[in-house]
Every structure is written in C-alpha cells, then in structure tokens.
Coordinates of C-alpha atoms in Angstrom, one line a residue:
M1 CA 14.3 13.6 72.1
I2 CA 12.1 10.8 70.6
I3 CA 8.8 12.0 69.1
Q4 CA 6.0 10.5 67.0
R5 CA 4.9 11.7 63.6
V6 CA 2.6 10.7 60.8
V7 CA 3.9 10.3 57.2
L8 CA 2.2 9.6 53.9
N9 CA 2.4 5.9 53.5
S10 CA 0.7 5.6 50.1
R11 CA -1.4 7.6 47.6
P12 CA -5.0 6.5 47.0
G13 CA -4.7 7.4 43.3
K14 CA -6.5 10.3 41.6
N15 CA -9.7 8.3 41.4
G16 CA -9.4 6.4 44.7
N17 CA -11.0 6.7 48.0
P18 CA -8.5 7.6 50.8
V19 CA -8.2 5.1 53.7
A20 CA -6.5 5.2 57.1
D21 CA -3.7 3.0 55.8
N22 CA -2.6 5.8 53.4
F23 CA -0.9 7.2 56.6
R24 CA 1.7 5.7 58.8
M25 CA 3.0 6.6 62.2
E26 CA 6.7 6.4 63.1
E27 CA 9.2 7.5 65.7
V28 CA 12.0 10.0 65.0
S29 CA 14.4 12.0 67.1
L30 CA 14.3 15.8 67.4
P31 CA 17.6 17.8 67.8
D32 CA 18.4 18.7 71.4
N33 CA 19.0 22.4 70.5
I34 CA 17.1 25.0 68.6
K35 CA 18.6 27.7 66.4
E36 CA 18.1 31.4 66.4
G37 CA 14.6 32.3 65.1
Q38 CA 13.3 28.8 65.9
V39 CA 10.8 27.5 68.6
Q40 CA 10.1 24.1 70.0
V41 CA 6.4 23.4 70.2
R42 CA 4.2 20.7 71.7
T43 CA 1.2 20.0 69.4
L44 CA -2.2 20.3 71.0
Y45 CA -4.7 20.0 68.2
L46 CA -4.5 19.1 64.5
S47 CA -7.1 19.7 61.7
V48 CA -8.2 17.4 58.9
D49 CA -10.0 19.1 56.0
P50 CA -11.4 18.2 52.6
Y51 CA -8.8 20.2 50.7
M52 CA -6.1 17.8 51.9
R53 CA -7.5 15.1 49.5
C54 CA -5.8 17.1 46.7
K55 CA -2.5 17.0 48.6
M56 CA -2.5 13.2 48.5
N57 CA -2.1 13.3 44.7
E58 CA 1.3 13.8 43.1
D59 CA -0.2 16.8 41.4
T60 CA -2.6 18.8 43.5
G61 CA -4.2 20.5 40.5
T62 CA -3.6 24.0 42.0
D63 CA -0.6 26.3 42.4
Y64 CA -1.2 27.2 46.0
L65 CA -1.2 23.7 47.5
A66 CA 2.0 21.6 47.5
P67 CA 1.5 17.8 47.4
W68 CA 2.5 15.6 50.4
Q69 CA 5.6 13.5 49.6
L70 CA 5.7 9.7 50.3
S71 CA 7.4 8.8 53.6
Q72 CA 7.5 12.5 54.5
V73 CA 5.7 14.0 57.4
V74 CA 2.2 15.3 56.6
D75 CA 1.1 18.8 57.5
G76 CA -2.0 21.0 57.8
G77 CA -3.7 23.3 60.2
G78 CA -2.4 22.9 63.8
I79 CA -2.1 24.6 67.1
G80 CA 0.4 24.2 69.9
I81 CA 2.2 25.7 72.9
I82 CA 5.8 26.9 72.8
E83 CA 8.1 25.0 75.1
E84 CA 11.3 26.8 74.2
S85 CA 11.9 29.9 72.1
K86 CA 14.8 31.6 70.3
H87 CA 12.5 34.0 68.4
T88 CA 12.3 37.6 69.4
N89 CA 8.5 37.9 69.2
L90 CA 7.5 34.5 70.7
A91 CA 7.9 33.3 74.3
K92 CA 7.7 30.1 76.2
G93 CA 4.0 29.5 77.0
D94 CA 2.6 31.3 73.9
F95 CA -0.1 29.5 71.9
V96 CA 0.7 29.5 68.2
T97 CA -0.9 28.2 65.0
S98 CA 0.1 27.5 61.4
F99 CA -1.5 26.3 58.2
Y100 CA 1.6 24.1 57.7
W101 CA 1.8 22.4 61.1
P102 CA 3.6 18.9 60.9
W103 CA 1.6 16.0 62.1
Q104 CA 3.9 15.1 65.0
T105 CA 3.7 15.3 68.8
K106 CA 6.5 17.9 69.1
A107 CA 8.3 20.0 66.5
I108 CA 11.0 22.5 65.9
L109 CA 9.6 25.3 63.7
D110 CA 10.7 28.6 62.2
G111 CA 9.0 31.2 64.4
N112 CA 8.3 33.4 61.4
G113 CA 5.9 30.9 60.0
L114 CA 3.8 30.9 63.2
E115 CA 0.9 33.1 64.3
K116 CA 0.4 33.8 68.0
V117 CA -3.2 33.4 69.1
D118 CA -5.2 34.9 72.0
P119 CA -7.2 32.3 73.9
Q120 CA -9.6 35.0 75.0
L121 CA -11.0 35.2 71.4
V122 CA -12.3 31.6 71.8
D123 CA -13.0 31.6 75.5
G124 CA -10.2 29.1 76.0
H125 CA -11.4 26.6 73.3
L126 CA -8.1 26.6 71.5
S127 CA -9.2 24.1 68.9
Y128 CA -11.7 26.7 67.6
F129 CA -8.8 28.5 66.0
L130 CA -8.7 25.5 63.5
G131 CA -12.4 25.8 62.8
A132 CA -15.0 28.5 63.4
I133 CA -12.4 31.2 64.5
G134 CA -9.9 30.1 61.9
M135 CA -9.6 29.2 58.2
P136 CA -13.0 27.4 57.9
G137 CA -14.8 30.3 59.6
L138 CA -13.0 32.8 57.4
T139 CA -13.8 30.7 54.3
S140 CA -17.5 30.7 55.2
L141 CA -17.7 34.4 56.2
I142 CA -15.7 35.9 53.4
G143 CA -17.3 33.5 50.9
V144 CA -20.8 34.6 51.9
Q145 CA -19.7 38.3 52.1
E146 CA -17.9 38.4 48.7
K147 CA -19.8 36.0 46.5
G148 CA -23.3 35.7 48.1
H149 CA -24.5 39.3 47.4
I150 CA -26.8 39.1 50.4
S151 CA -29.0 42.2 51.0
A152 CA -30.8 42.3 54.3
G153 CA -34.6 42.7 54.0
S154 CA -34.8 41.4 50.4
N155 CA -36.3 38.0 51.4
Q156 CA -33.4 35.9 50.0
T157 CA -33.3 32.1 50.3
M158 CA -29.9 30.4 50.9
V159 CA -29.2 26.7 50.4
V160 CA -26.1 25.1 51.8
S161 CA -24.8 21.7 50.8
G162 CA -22.5 19.7 53.1
A163 CA -24.4 21.8 55.7
A164 CA -23.4 19.8 58.8
G165 CA -19.6 20.1 58.0
A166 CA -17.0 22.5 59.1
C167 CA -17.8 25.3 56.6
G168 CA -21.5 24.5 55.9
S169 CA -22.6 24.6 59.5
L170 CA -21.1 28.1 59.8
A171 CA -22.2 29.4 56.4
G172 CA -25.9 28.8 57.1
Q173 CA -25.7 30.7 60.3
I174 CA -23.7 33.5 58.7
G175 CA -26.3 33.7 55.9
H176 CA -29.0 34.4 58.6
L177 CA -26.8 36.8 60.4
L178 CA -26.1 38.8 57.2
G179 CA -29.8 39.0 56.3
C180 CA -31.1 35.9 54.5
S181 CA -34.7 35.4 55.4
R182 CA -34.6 31.6 54.8
V183 CA -31.7 29.1 55.1
V184 CA -32.0 25.5 54.0
G185 CA -29.3 22.8 54.6
I186 CA -28.6 19.6 52.7
C187 CA -26.9 16.7 54.5
G188 CA -26.8 12.9 54.7
T189 CA -28.4 11.7 57.9
H190 CA -31.5 12.4 60.0
E191 CA -29.3 13.2 62.9
K192 CA -27.5 16.0 60.9
C193 CA -30.8 17.4 59.7
L194 CA -32.1 17.6 63.2
F195 CA -28.9 19.2 64.4
L196 CA -29.2 21.9 61.7
T197 CA -32.8 22.8 62.5
S198 CA -32.8 22.4 66.3
E199 CA -29.4 23.7 67.2
L200 CA -28.1 25.9 64.4
G201 CA -31.3 27.7 63.4
F202 CA -31.6 26.5 59.8
D203 CA -35.2 26.9 58.6
A204 CA -35.3 23.4 57.0
A205 CA -33.0 20.5 56.2
V206 CA -33.0 18.0 53.3
N207 CA -31.6 14.5 53.7
Y208 CA -30.2 13.7 50.2
K209 CA -30.1 10.0 51.1
K210 CA -33.8 9.8 51.6
G211 CA -36.6 10.6 49.1
N212 CA -36.5 12.8 46.1
V213 CA -34.0 15.7 46.7
A214 CA -35.6 18.0 44.0
E215 CA -39.1 17.6 45.6
Q216 CA -37.8 18.2 49.1
L217 CA -35.9 21.2 47.9
R218 CA -39.0 22.7 46.2
E219 CA -41.0 22.2 49.4
S220 CA -38.3 23.8 51.5
C221 CA -37.6 26.7 49.0
P222 CA -41.0 27.7 47.7
A223 CA -39.7 31.0 46.4
G224 CA -36.7 29.4 44.7
V225 CA -33.0 29.7 45.6
D226 CA -31.1 33.0 45.6
V227 CA -27.8 32.0 47.2
Y228 CA -26.2 28.6 47.1
F229 CA -23.2 27.8 49.3
D230 CA -21.7 24.8 47.4
N231 CA -19.5 22.4 49.4
V232 CA -20.2 19.2 47.4
G233 CA -20.7 19.6 43.6
G234 CA -22.0 16.7 41.6
D235 CA -25.7 15.7 41.3
I236 CA -26.8 17.6 44.4
S237 CA -25.4 20.8 43.0
D238 CA -27.1 20.2 39.7
T239 CA -30.4 19.7 41.4
V240 CA -30.0 23.0 43.4
I241 CA -28.9 25.0 40.3
T242 CA -32.1 23.9 38.4
Q243 CA -34.1 25.6 41.2
M244 CA -32.1 28.9 41.4
N245 CA -33.7 32.2 40.5
Q246 CA -32.7 34.8 37.9
N247 CA -29.5 36.7 38.8
S248 CA -28.7 34.4 41.8
H249 CA -25.3 33.4 43.1
I250 CA -23.3 30.3 43.8
I251 CA -20.5 30.4 46.4
L252 CA -18.1 27.8 45.2
C253 CA -16.5 26.7 48.5
G254 CA -15.7 23.0 47.8
Q255 CA -16.6 20.0 45.6
I256 CA -16.0 17.1 48.0
S257 CA -18.1 14.7 45.9
Q258 CA -15.5 15.2 43.1
Y259 CA -12.3 15.1 45.1
N260 CA -11.8 11.3 44.5
K261 CA -12.1 11.8 40.7
D262 CA -9.6 13.0 38.2
V263 CA -11.5 16.1 37.0
P264 CA -10.5 19.8 36.8
Y265 CA -11.5 22.2 39.5
P266 CA -14.0 23.6 39.6
P267 CA -15.6 20.6 37.8
P268 CA -17.5 21.5 34.6
L269 CA -21.3 21.5 34.8
S270 CA -23.3 19.2 32.5
P271 CA -24.4 21.0 29.3
A272 CA -28.1 21.1 30.4
V273 CA -27.2 22.7 33.8
E274 CA -24.7 25.0 32.3
A275 CA -27.4 26.2 29.9
I276 CA -29.6 27.0 33.0
Q277 CA -26.8 28.8 34.6
K278 CA -26.2 31.1 31.6
E279 CA -29.9 31.6 30.9
R280 CA -30.6 32.8 34.4
N281 CA -27.4 34.7 34.8
I282 CA -26.2 32.7 37.8
T283 CA -22.7 33.6 39.0
R284 CA -20.4 30.7 39.7
E285 CA -16.9 32.0 40.3
R286 CA -14.0 30.1 41.8
F287 CA -13.5 31.3 45.4
T288 CA -10.1 31.0 47.2
V289 CA -10.0 32.5 50.7
L290 CA -6.3 33.0 50.6
N291 CA -6.9 35.8 48.1
Y292 CA -8.6 37.9 50.8
K293 CA -5.8 38.0 53.5
D294 CA -6.6 41.7 54.2
K295 CA -10.0 40.6 55.5
F296 CA -8.7 37.9 57.9
Q297 CA -8.2 40.0 61.0
P298 CA -11.5 41.9 60.9
G299 CA -13.2 38.6 60.0
L300 CA -11.8 36.7 62.9
L301 CA -12.8 39.5 65.3
L302 CA -16.4 39.4 63.9
L303 CA -16.6 35.6 64.2
S304 CA -15.3 35.8 67.8
Q305 CA -17.8 38.5 68.6
W306 CA -20.7 36.4 67.2
F307 CA -19.5 33.3 69.1
K308 CA -19.3 35.2 72.4
E309 CA -22.7 36.8 71.9
G310 CA -24.2 33.3 71.3
K311 CA -25.1 34.1 67.7
L312 CA -22.7 31.6 66.2
K313 CA -23.0 28.1 67.5
I314 CA -19.8 26.0 67.1
K315 CA -19.8 22.2 66.8
E316 CA -16.7 19.9 66.8
T317 CA -16.2 16.2 66.3
V318 CA -13.0 15.3 68.3
I319 CA -10.9 12.2 67.9
N320 CA -8.0 11.6 70.3
G321 CA -4.5 10.6 69.5
L322 CA -1.9 11.1 66.7
E323 CA -2.3 7.4 65.8
N324 CA -5.9 8.2 64.7
M325 CA -5.1 10.9 62.2
G326 CA -5.8 8.5 59.3
V327 CA -9.0 7.3 60.8
A328 CA -10.1 10.9 61.4
F329 CA -9.2 11.9 57.8
Q330 CA -11.2 8.9 56.3
S331 CA -14.2 9.7 58.5
M332 CA -14.2 13.4 57.5
M333 CA -14.1 12.4 53.8
T334 CA -17.1 10.1 54.2
G335 CA -19.2 12.5 56.3
G336 CA -18.6 10.9 59.7
N337 CA -18.2 14.3 61.4
I338 CA -20.7 16.9 62.5
G339 CA -19.1 20.4 62.5
K340 CA -15.3 20.6 62.4
Q341 CA -13.2 17.4 62.6
I342 CA -10.4 17.9 65.1
V343 CA -7.8 15.5 66.4
C344 CA -6.6 16.2 69.9
I345 CA -2.9 15.3 70.4
S346 CA -2.4 16.7 73.8
E347 CA -4.4 18.8 76.3
D348 CA -1.4 19.3 78.6
F349 CA -0.9 23.1 78.8
S350 CA 1.7 22.9 81.5
L351 CA 5.3 23.7 81.0

C-alpha cells in the first residue's frame, strides 16, 4: 500500500526561523500485514505546536523531547481511526490518539502506544482531542491550578501572553472559571484582541504591536498583576513582570519568542527584572505538564464538562492536507492562527 508522509528536510539552525521547506513530503509503501499487538490506522487530524520548534534542533535542550531526524518521518499529536487491529483492547472503527503520531496518511502502530478516545466527550469534534480536550487544554488547566494559586473572591488579576493561541485562549477562560476577577490578554492583532473580549470573555486585551505596552497594561490592570500565564517570554514578559504585585505568580507555559534563539530554557531574566522578581517574591518555576499525569483524566473530564456547558469556548484554525504541514507549522510559529492550529488529513470516518 502506497502512503504519503512528511519528513524533516532540513534544520533551521538553533537561531533560525523555521520555514515550510524544512519539511518534505514523500511516498512510501506500508507492509500489507500487521503483526500481533499492532493496528493499522488512517490519520484524521494532526497537531502543530510551539514545542516542536525544539525538536527541529539536533539537541532539543530537554530530556523528555527527542529531536526529529533528517529524512525521517516527523511526529506529534495526532488522531485517527483504526482500519485493522491485532491488539486485544482495540477494535476496527475505534478512534485513537497519540503524542507521537507520524505525519503520514496511514500508519501501522503499536497498539500499546495509543489511547482510545470517546467522541462523546467532544460532541463529535474529534480534533478537540488535540487541543482544548487534549494536551493544550491540560497544560492550561493544570498550569493554572498548580502554579497560579488562584483563590476565588480575592479579586486577583490575571494576564495571559500569546492569549489568542492554543493554550492562551483557554488559560484566560480557565482563570475566570477558577475565580480570577479580571483577565487581560496580550496578542498581536486587532482581530485577536476583539476575539478575546467579544467571544472568550476576557475583560481587556492589549495589542503589543500597537502603542506602548506598559501603558496599555497599566490601564487594563489598575490593581497590578497577581497571576501571569506566560506563553512568550522576552520583552513582553519583562514588561508584565515589572507590573506584578508582591507574592504574585508566573505560570511558565512557553517562551515562543525565544524558541528561534540558542538560549537555555527557561531563558534567564535580565538583571533588572530578576531583581524585581526577587524583591516582590514572585514565583517563576518551570512547568511541565507531563509531570502531572495523575491529573490528566479528571482534568479532561472537567474540560469536557465546561465545554458542554458552554463555559469553555473552543477555537481552531484548520488547514487541509498533509502537503500543508510545513505551511501550518510556519504559520503557527508566526502567530497566523487563532486558537489551536490543526491540520485535517482526512474527514472520512467510513471503513
């Protein structure tokens, strides 16, 4: 059987910006027979996420992410339908997901590495398992729960950078749901600002590409900042930290502004900003959602419940076709998406 797949064509370099041409599509043949414990799957949806930028380097800089290899198939979050199974717990027609799904139209996978999903949790929107009811949702929820120290009724103000992205768009809503009295988002276009305030319930939004960010932030957060959900790092984060209150908390989710630079993670703060952090006793601890696997199941159920009750709004930017994986990745890295960036490979659920 001939299938299509995407391989890593070239590396952008530790200090380079990724482009679509870093990826290449090719045709290969799949074996006709599967072995015991394996399943044959048809890919439905694939995810592109900021953490993947680290996997484009020869050294990812972390022990829990393996680098992609040149001319080898790329992998990441994916969801598909089983067409054939020789695994005792998985049947033909089951929907399954994995954090290590190969970027190809069909694949033969070890059934033990797959997780069966229930379409009812997402009202049939299977791609949501790669976003709000998946790893980005869990990252946002557990990050806010574990590192935000939100106490309902205490009039806390939360700021979210990268607020229109996959995690940011959820984190702000979750902040409200867990008790923040004011939530302010930072993003890069007027359209995104409008989306945050009119659709997601953010109290205010700051466009960092227009006007003075520090002034806009002071206007939007008159009582200062108590919780900062940081997706971007760099100058924006420095500006937010200077306006944080005593004993406040930074949720270190991502540092996308630094991913194309050869710096350690998390990137060190400038001496002046670090002095403010220490002086005001602001917590800034590395957060890795994979360290909280015991909270995944209850977290997914809570996210699903909020979604079904209309309390959690979910937004996706969908690009069609395996041939557009590189385009989707480049767009996501430059802020071209609102909500989760998804690539639809197939919407054929028939067997």
